[in-house]
PDB file of C-alpha atoms in Angstrom:
ATOM      1  CA  UNK K 649     117.711 100.562 120.731  1.00  0.00           C
ATOM      2  CA  UNK K 650     117.083 103.442 118.320  1.00  0.00           C
ATOM      3  CA  UNK K 651     118.399 102.515 114.888  1.00  0.00           C
ATOM      4  CA  UNK K 652     118.684 105.184 112.217  1.00  0.00           C
ATOM      5  CA  UNK K 653     118.346 104.680 108.487  1.00  0.00           C
ATOM      6  CA  UNK K 654     119.546 107.346 106.045  1.00  0.00           C
ATOM      7  CA  UNK K 655     119.291 107.112 102.283  1.00  0.00           C
ATOM      8  CA  UNK K 656     120.440 109.361  99.465  1.00  0.00           C
ATOM      9  CA  UNK K 657     119.785 108.542  95.831  1.00  0.00           C
ATOM     10  CA  UNK K 658     122.744 108.822  93.472  1.00  0.00           C
ATOM     11  CA  UNK K 659     120.682 111.221  91.365  1.00  0.00           C
ATOM     12  CA  UNK K 660     120.415 113.665  94.291  1.00  0.00           C
ATOM     13  CA  UNK K 661     123.073 116.305  94.821  1.00  0.00           C
ATOM     14  CA  UNK K 662     122.817 116.251  98.608  1.00  0.00           C
ATOM     15  CA  UNK K 663     124.640 113.835 100.848  1.00  0.00           C
ATOM     16  CA  UNK K 664     123.409 112.105 103.995  1.00  0.00           C
ATOM     17  CA  UNK K 665     125.109 114.462 106.478  1.00  0.00           C
ATOM     18  CA  UNK K 666     121.883 116.325 107.387  1.00  0.00           C
ATOM     19  CA  UNK K 667     119.991 113.071 107.845  1.00  0.00           C
ATOM     20  CA  UNK K 668     122.751 111.566 109.970  1.00  0.00           C
ATOM     21  CA  UNK K 669     122.928 114.711 112.144  1.00  0.00           C
ATOM     22  CA  UNK K 670     119.146 114.585 112.689  1.00  0.00           C
ATOM     23  CA  UNK K 671     119.250 110.861 113.506  1.00  0.00           C
ATOM     24  CA  UNK K 672     122.106 111.406 115.984  1.00  0.00           C
ATOM     25  CA  UNK K 673     120.128 114.259 117.585  1.00  0.00           C
ATOM     26  CA  UNK K 674     117.134 111.896 117.898  1.00  0.00           C
ATOM     27  CA  UNK K 675     119.314 109.512 119.941  1.00  0.00           C
ATOM     28  CA  UNK K 676     120.071 106.792 117.388  1.00  0.00           C
ATOM     29  CA  UNK K 677     122.798 104.448 118.638  1.00  0.00           C
ATOM     30  CA  UNK K 678     123.443 102.926 115.215  1.00  0.00           C
ATOM     31  CA  UNK K 679     122.862 104.397 111.756  1.00  0.00           C
ATOM     32  CA  UNK K 680     122.675 102.549 108.444  1.00  0.00           C
ATOM     33  CA  UNK K 681     123.675 104.920 105.638  1.00  0.00           C
ATOM     34  CA  UNK K 682     122.471 103.882 102.174  1.00  0.00           C
ATOM     35  CA  UNK K 683     123.618 105.319  98.873  1.00  0.00           C
ATOM     36  CA  UNK K 684     120.972 103.882  96.599  1.00  0.00           C
ATOM     37  CA  UNK K 685     120.987 103.558  92.852  1.00  0.00           C
ATOM     38  CA  UNK K 686     117.269 104.218  92.985  1.00  0.00           C
ATOM     39  CA  UNK K 687     116.389 100.578  92.420  1.00  0.00           C
ATOM     40  CA  UNK K 688     113.861  99.292  94.873  1.00  0.00           C
ATOM     41  CA  UNK K 689     115.782  96.145  95.817  1.00  0.00           C
ATOM     42  CA  UNK K 690     119.375  97.353  95.506  1.00  0.00           C
ATOM     43  CA  UNK K 691     119.657  98.366  99.165  1.00  0.00           C
ATOM     44  CA  UNK K 692     122.267  96.334 101.079  1.00  0.00           C
ATOM     45  CA  UNK K 693     122.169  98.604 104.139  1.00  0.00           C
ATOM     46  CA  UNK K 694     118.394  98.129 104.496  1.00  0.00           C
ATOM     47  CA  UNK K 695     118.860  94.365 104.259  1.00  0.00           C
ATOM     48  CA  UNK K 696     121.620  94.464 106.881  1.00  0.00           C
ATOM     49  CA  UNK K 697     119.429  96.585 109.148  1.00  0.00           C
ATOM     50  CA  UNK K 698     116.643  93.988 108.924  1.00  0.00           C
ATOM     51  CA  UNK K 699     119.165  91.231 109.699  1.00  0.00           C
ATOM     52  CA  UNK K 700     120.218  93.034 112.882  1.00  0.00           C
ATOM     53  CA  UNK K 701     116.754  94.278 113.947  1.00  0.00           C
ATOM     54  CA  UNK K 702     115.587  92.915 117.328  1.00  0.00           C
ATOM     55  CA  UNK K 703     112.269  93.114 119.212  1.00  0.00           C
ATOM     56  CA  UNK K 704     111.643  96.504 120.840  1.00  0.00           C
ATOM     57  CA  UNK K 705     114.167  98.266 118.526  1.00  0.00           C
ATOM     58  CA  UNK K 706     112.917 101.457 116.864  1.00  0.00           C
ATOM     59  CA  UNK K 707     113.825 102.229 113.256  1.00  0.00           C
ATOM     60  CA  UNK K 708     114.098 105.999 112.860  1.00  0.00           C
ATOM     61  CA  UNK K 709     114.145 107.936 109.579  1.00  0.00           C
ATOM     62  CA  UNK K 710     114.113 111.678 108.930  1.00  0.00           C
ATOM     63  CA  UNK K 711     111.241 111.340 106.413  1.00  0.00           C
ATOM     64  CA  UNK K 712     109.152 108.547 104.895  1.00  0.00           C
ATOM     65  CA  UNK K 713     110.696 109.009 101.439  1.00  0.00           C
ATOM     66  CA  UNK K 714     114.109 108.130 102.890  1.00  0.00           C
ATOM     67  CA  UNK K 715     113.070 104.529 103.576  1.00  0.00           C
ATOM     68  CA  UNK K 716     110.446 103.904 100.883  1.00  0.00           C
ATOM     69  CA  UNK K 717     110.144 104.789  97.218  1.00  0.00           C
ATOM     70  CA  UNK K 718     106.408 104.069  96.952  1.00  0.00           C
ATOM     71  CA  UNK K 719     103.370 103.432  99.106  1.00  0.00           C
ATOM     72  CA  UNK K 720     103.598  99.687  98.427  1.00  0.00           C
ATOM     73  CA  UNK K 721     107.288  99.739  99.348  1.00  0.00           C
ATOM     74  CA  UNK K 722     106.455 101.559 102.607  1.00  0.00           C
ATOM     75  CA  UNK K 723     103.764  98.990 103.499  1.00  0.00           C
ATOM     76  CA  UNK K 724     106.203  96.135 102.906  1.00  0.00           C
ATOM     77  CA  UNK K 725     108.951  97.737 104.998  1.00  0.00           C
ATOM     78  CA  UNK K 726     106.611  98.606 107.881  1.00  0.00           C
ATOM     79  CA  UNK K 727     105.288  95.049 107.789  1.00  0.00           C
ATOM     80  CA  UNK K 728     108.848  93.645 108.050  1.00  0.00           C
ATOM     81  CA  UNK K 729     109.635  95.959 110.961  1.00  0.00           C
ATOM     82  CA  UNK K 730     106.423  94.900 112.713  1.00  0.00           C
ATOM     83  CA  UNK K 731     107.173  91.197 112.097  1.00  0.00           C
ATOM     84  CA  UNK K 732     110.530  91.686 113.854  1.00  0.00           C
ATOM     85  CA  UNK K 733     108.658  93.010 116.908  1.00  0.00           C
ATOM     86  CA  UNK K 734     110.236  96.415 116.339  1.00  0.00           C
ATOM     87  CA  UNK K 735     108.751  99.882 115.872  1.00  0.00           C
ATOM     88  CA  UNK K 736     109.050 102.680 113.330  1.00  0.00           C
ATOM     89  CA  UNK K 737     109.422 106.429 113.682  1.00  0.00           C
ATOM     90  CA  UNK K 738     109.581 109.169 111.051  1.00  0.00           C
ATOM     91  CA  UNK K 739     110.763 112.523 112.381  1.00  0.00           C
ATOM     92  CA  UNK K 740     109.295 114.769 109.654  1.00  0.00           C
ATOM     93  CA  UNK K 741     105.813 113.233 109.584  1.00  0.00           C
ATOM     94  CA  UNK K 742     105.675 112.535 113.337  1.00  0.00           C
ATOM     95  CA  UNK K 743     104.874 108.864 112.700  1.00  0.00           C
ATOM     96  CA  UNK K 744     105.553 106.559 115.654  1.00  0.00           C
ATOM     97  CA  UNK K 745     104.281 102.969 115.789  1.00  0.00           C
ATOM     98  CA  UNK K 746     105.088 102.326 119.453  1.00  0.00           C
ATOM     99  CA  UNK K 747     102.294 102.556 122.050  1.00  0.00           C
ATOM    100  CA  UNK K 748      98.541 102.119 121.569  1.00  0.00           C
ATOM    101  CA  UNK K 749      98.132 104.763 118.879  1.00  0.00           C
ATOM    102  CA  UNK K 750     101.136 103.307 117.039  1.00  0.00           C
ATOM    103  CA  UNK K 751      99.597  99.824 117.053  1.00  0.00           C
ATOM    104  CA  UNK K 752      96.378 101.272 115.648  1.00  0.00           C
ATOM    105  CA  UNK K 753      98.406 103.079 112.991  1.00  0.00           C
ATOM    106  CA  UNK K 754     100.125  99.793 112.039  1.00  0.00           C
ATOM    107  CA  UNK K 755      96.749  98.026 111.792  1.00  0.00           C
ATOM    108  CA  UNK K 756      95.481 100.809 109.541  1.00  0.00           C
ATOM    109  CA  UNK K 757      98.645 100.685 107.386  1.00  0.00           C
ATOM    110  CA  UNK K 758      98.347  96.893 107.082  1.00  0.00           C
ATOM    111  CA  UNK K 759      94.678  97.217 106.102  1.00  0.00           C
ATOM    112  CA  UNK K 760      95.532  99.791 103.431  1.00  0.00           C
ATOM    113  CA  UNK K 761      98.373  97.561 102.234  1.00  0.00           C
ATOM    114  CA  UNK K 762      96.035  94.561 101.967  1.00  0.00           C
ATOM    115  CA  UNK K 763      93.526  96.719 100.097  1.00  0.00           C
ATOM    116  CA  UNK K 764      96.218  97.940  97.666  1.00  0.00           C
ATOM    117  CA  UNK K 765      97.456  94.378  97.031  1.00  0.00           C
ATOM    118  CA  UNK K 766      93.894  93.116  96.444  1.00  0.00           C
ATOM    119  CA  UNK K 767      93.229  96.015  94.067  1.00  0.00           C
ATOM    120  CA  UNK K 768      96.431  95.244  92.156  1.00  0.00           C
ATOM    121  CA  UNK K 769      95.536  91.533  91.885  1.00  0.00           C
ATOM    122  CA  UNK K 770      92.069  92.474  90.569  1.00  0.00           C
ATOM    123  CA  UNK K 771      93.477  94.900  87.980  1.00  0.00           C
ATOM    124  CA  UNK K 772      96.065  92.336  86.878  1.00  0.00           C
ATOM    125  CA  UNK K 773      93.419  89.609  86.485  1.00  0.00           C
ATOM    126  CA  UNK K 774      91.141  91.980  84.544  1.00  0.00           C
ATOM    127  CA  UNK K 775      94.027  92.974  82.263  1.00  0.00           C
ATOM    128  CA  UNK K 776      94.930  89.338  81.606  1.00  0.00           C
ATOM    129  CA  UNK K 777      91.301  88.487  80.847  1.00  0.00           C
ATOM    130  CA  UNK K 778      91.005  91.434  78.440  1.00  0.00           C
ATOM    131  CA  UNK K 779      94.234  90.340  76.708  1.00  0.00           C
ATOM    132  CA  UNK K 780      92.912  86.782  76.327  1.00  0.00           C
ATOM    133  CA  UNK K 781      89.641  88.159  74.899  1.00  0.00           C
ATOM    134  CA  UNK K 782      91.712  90.023  72.263  1.00  0.00           C
ATOM    135  CA  UNK K 783      93.509  86.769  71.444  1.00  0.00           C
ATOM    136  CA  UNK K 784      96.690  87.612  73.296  1.00  0.00           C
ATOM    137  CA  UNK K 785      97.467  85.018  75.959  1.00  0.00           C
ATOM    138  CA  UNK K 786      99.874  87.354  77.694  1.00  0.00           C
ATOM    139  CA  UNK K 787     103.499  86.727  78.487  1.00  0.00           C
ATOM    140  CA  UNK K 788     106.436  87.133  76.159  1.00  0.00           C
ATOM    141  CA  UNK K 789     106.073  86.216  72.500  1.00  0.00           C
ATOM    142  CA  UNK K 790     107.687  82.895  71.526  1.00  0.00           C
ATOM    143  CA  UNK K 791     111.373  83.145  70.663  1.00  0.00           C
ATOM    144  CA  UNK K 792     110.949  80.752  67.765  1.00  0.00           C
ATOM    145  CA  UNK K 793     108.310  80.765  65.041  1.00  0.00           C
ATOM    146  CA  UNK K 794     106.344  77.546  64.407  1.00  0.00           C
ATOM    147  CA  UNK K 795     108.430  76.989  61.243  1.00  0.00           C
ATOM    148  CA  UNK K 796     111.669  77.383  63.225  1.00  0.00           C
ATOM    149  CA  UNK K 797     110.363  74.978  65.884  1.00  0.00           C
ATOM    150  CA  UNK K 798     109.606  72.313  63.237  1.00  0.00           C
ATOM    151  CA  UNK K 799     113.036  72.832  61.686  1.00  0.00           C
ATOM    152  CA  UNK K 800     114.755  72.432  65.077  1.00  0.00           C
ATOM    153  CA  UNK K 801     112.820  69.228  65.824  1.00  0.00           C
ATOM    154  CA  UNK K 802     113.782  67.833  62.419  1.00  0.00           C
ATOM    155  CA  UNK K 803     117.435  68.703  63.033  1.00  0.00           C
ATOM    156  CA  UNK K 804     117.339  67.135  66.511  1.00  0.00           C
ATOM    157  CA  UNK K 805     115.870  63.953  65.019  1.00  0.00           C
ATOM    158  CA  UNK K 806     118.676  64.002  62.427  1.00  0.00           C
ATOM    159  CA  UNK K 807     121.253  63.983  65.246  1.00  0.00           C
ATOM    160  CA  UNK K 808     122.226  67.661  65.690  1.00  0.00           C
ATOM    161  CA  UNK K 809     123.005  68.625  69.288  1.00  0.00           C
ATOM    162  CA  UNK K 810     120.848  71.014  71.323  1.00  0.00           C
ATOM    163  CA  UNK K 811     123.893  73.214  72.029  1.00  0.00           C
ATOM    164  CA  UNK K 812     124.672  73.466  68.298  1.00  0.00           C
ATOM    165  CA  UNK K 813     121.051  74.392  67.485  1.00  0.00           C
ATOM    166  CA  UNK K 814     120.965  76.958  70.305  1.00  0.00           C
ATOM    167  CA  UNK K 815     123.954  78.736  68.762  1.00  0.00           C
ATOM    168  CA  UNK K 816     122.495  78.466  65.259  1.00  0.00           C
ATOM    169  CA  UNK K 817     119.090  79.930  66.235  1.00  0.00           C
ATOM    170  CA  UNK K 818     120.560  82.333  68.820  1.00  0.00           C
ATOM    171  CA  UNK K 819     118.528  81.075  71.764  1.00  0.00           C
ATOM    172  CA  UNK K 820     119.477  79.546  75.093  1.00  0.00           C
ATOM    173  CA  UNK K 821     120.058  75.800  75.146  1.00  0.00           C
ATOM    174  CA  UNK K 822     117.171  75.483  77.637  1.00  0.00           C
ATOM    175  CA  UNK K 823     114.802  76.806  74.949  1.00  0.00           C
ATOM    176  CA  UNK K 824     115.807  73.920  72.674  1.00  0.00           C
ATOM    177  CA  UNK K 825     115.487  71.423  75.544  1.00  0.00           C
ATOM    178  CA  UNK K 826     111.981  72.686  76.433  1.00  0.00           C
ATOM    179  CA  UNK K 827     110.915  72.441  72.792  1.00  0.00           C
ATOM    180  CA  UNK K 828     112.203  68.848  72.557  1.00  0.00           C
ATOM    181  CA  UNK K 829     110.505  67.862  75.845  1.00  0.00           C
ATOM    182  CA  UNK K 830     107.209  69.387  74.694  1.00  0.00           C
ATOM    183  CA  UNK K 831     107.435  67.421  71.418  1.00  0.00           C
ATOM    184  CA  UNK K 832     108.153  64.178  73.326  1.00  0.00           C
ATOM    185  CA  UNK K 833     105.124  64.750  75.605  1.00  0.00           C
ATOM    186  CA  UNK K 834     102.899  65.500  72.606  1.00  0.00           C
ATOM    187  CA  UNK K 835     104.142  62.357  70.802  1.00  0.00           C
ATOM    188  CA  UNK K 836     103.525  60.143  73.862  1.00  0.00           C
ATOM    189  CA  UNK K 837      99.962  61.515  74.257  1.00  0.00           C
ATOM    190  CA  UNK K 838      99.276  60.864  70.584  1.00  0.00           C
ATOM    191  CA  UNK K 839     100.556  57.271  70.896  1.00  0.00           C
ATOM    192  CA  UNK K 840      98.318  56.693  73.940  1.00  0.00           C
ATOM    193  CA  UNK K 841      95.274  58.073  72.092  1.00  0.00           C
ATOM    194  CA  UNK K 842      95.945  55.847  69.064  1.00  0.00           C
ATOM    195  CA  UNK K 843      95.960  52.654  71.195  1.00  0.00           C
TER     196      UNK K 843
END
């Protein structure tokens, strides 16, 4: 079955009528029409299409930018389509993953996708290492200063509740609970080392 996918961003002035007409002309029996906020994951019609996709189906779009917002996004979507045993076709670019040449195209796309992911992992690791070398361990800065943490632990030991302290210091209760658990672990290790 030929399944069409049309997408228009809310920031665009056009509507999906041209895309839908082109997909109907291409022989699509079902069309998923997405009005996207532009967010990569806020696409319920794409999700529904994947839920209904069956082996040998062909996902048809008018252009690659209608289904993907980046090269990485395109690789991920093509991979999902391939994992369903389905095929992909883009009318504007003449891309068609069915047949021998289509399988070779998918292998090439997957290889490029793997290369891009490996490159991203390498750059991320290098960035983290450089941050550690500068004395920055990465991640978000602590919500509470060391002085605030000591004060909270003292107040907990004096009988104040975690919920009360969370409101007082304007943090989530889980932050207080994690701090208390970390202090308990540290205290138990110190007791073990003393004996």
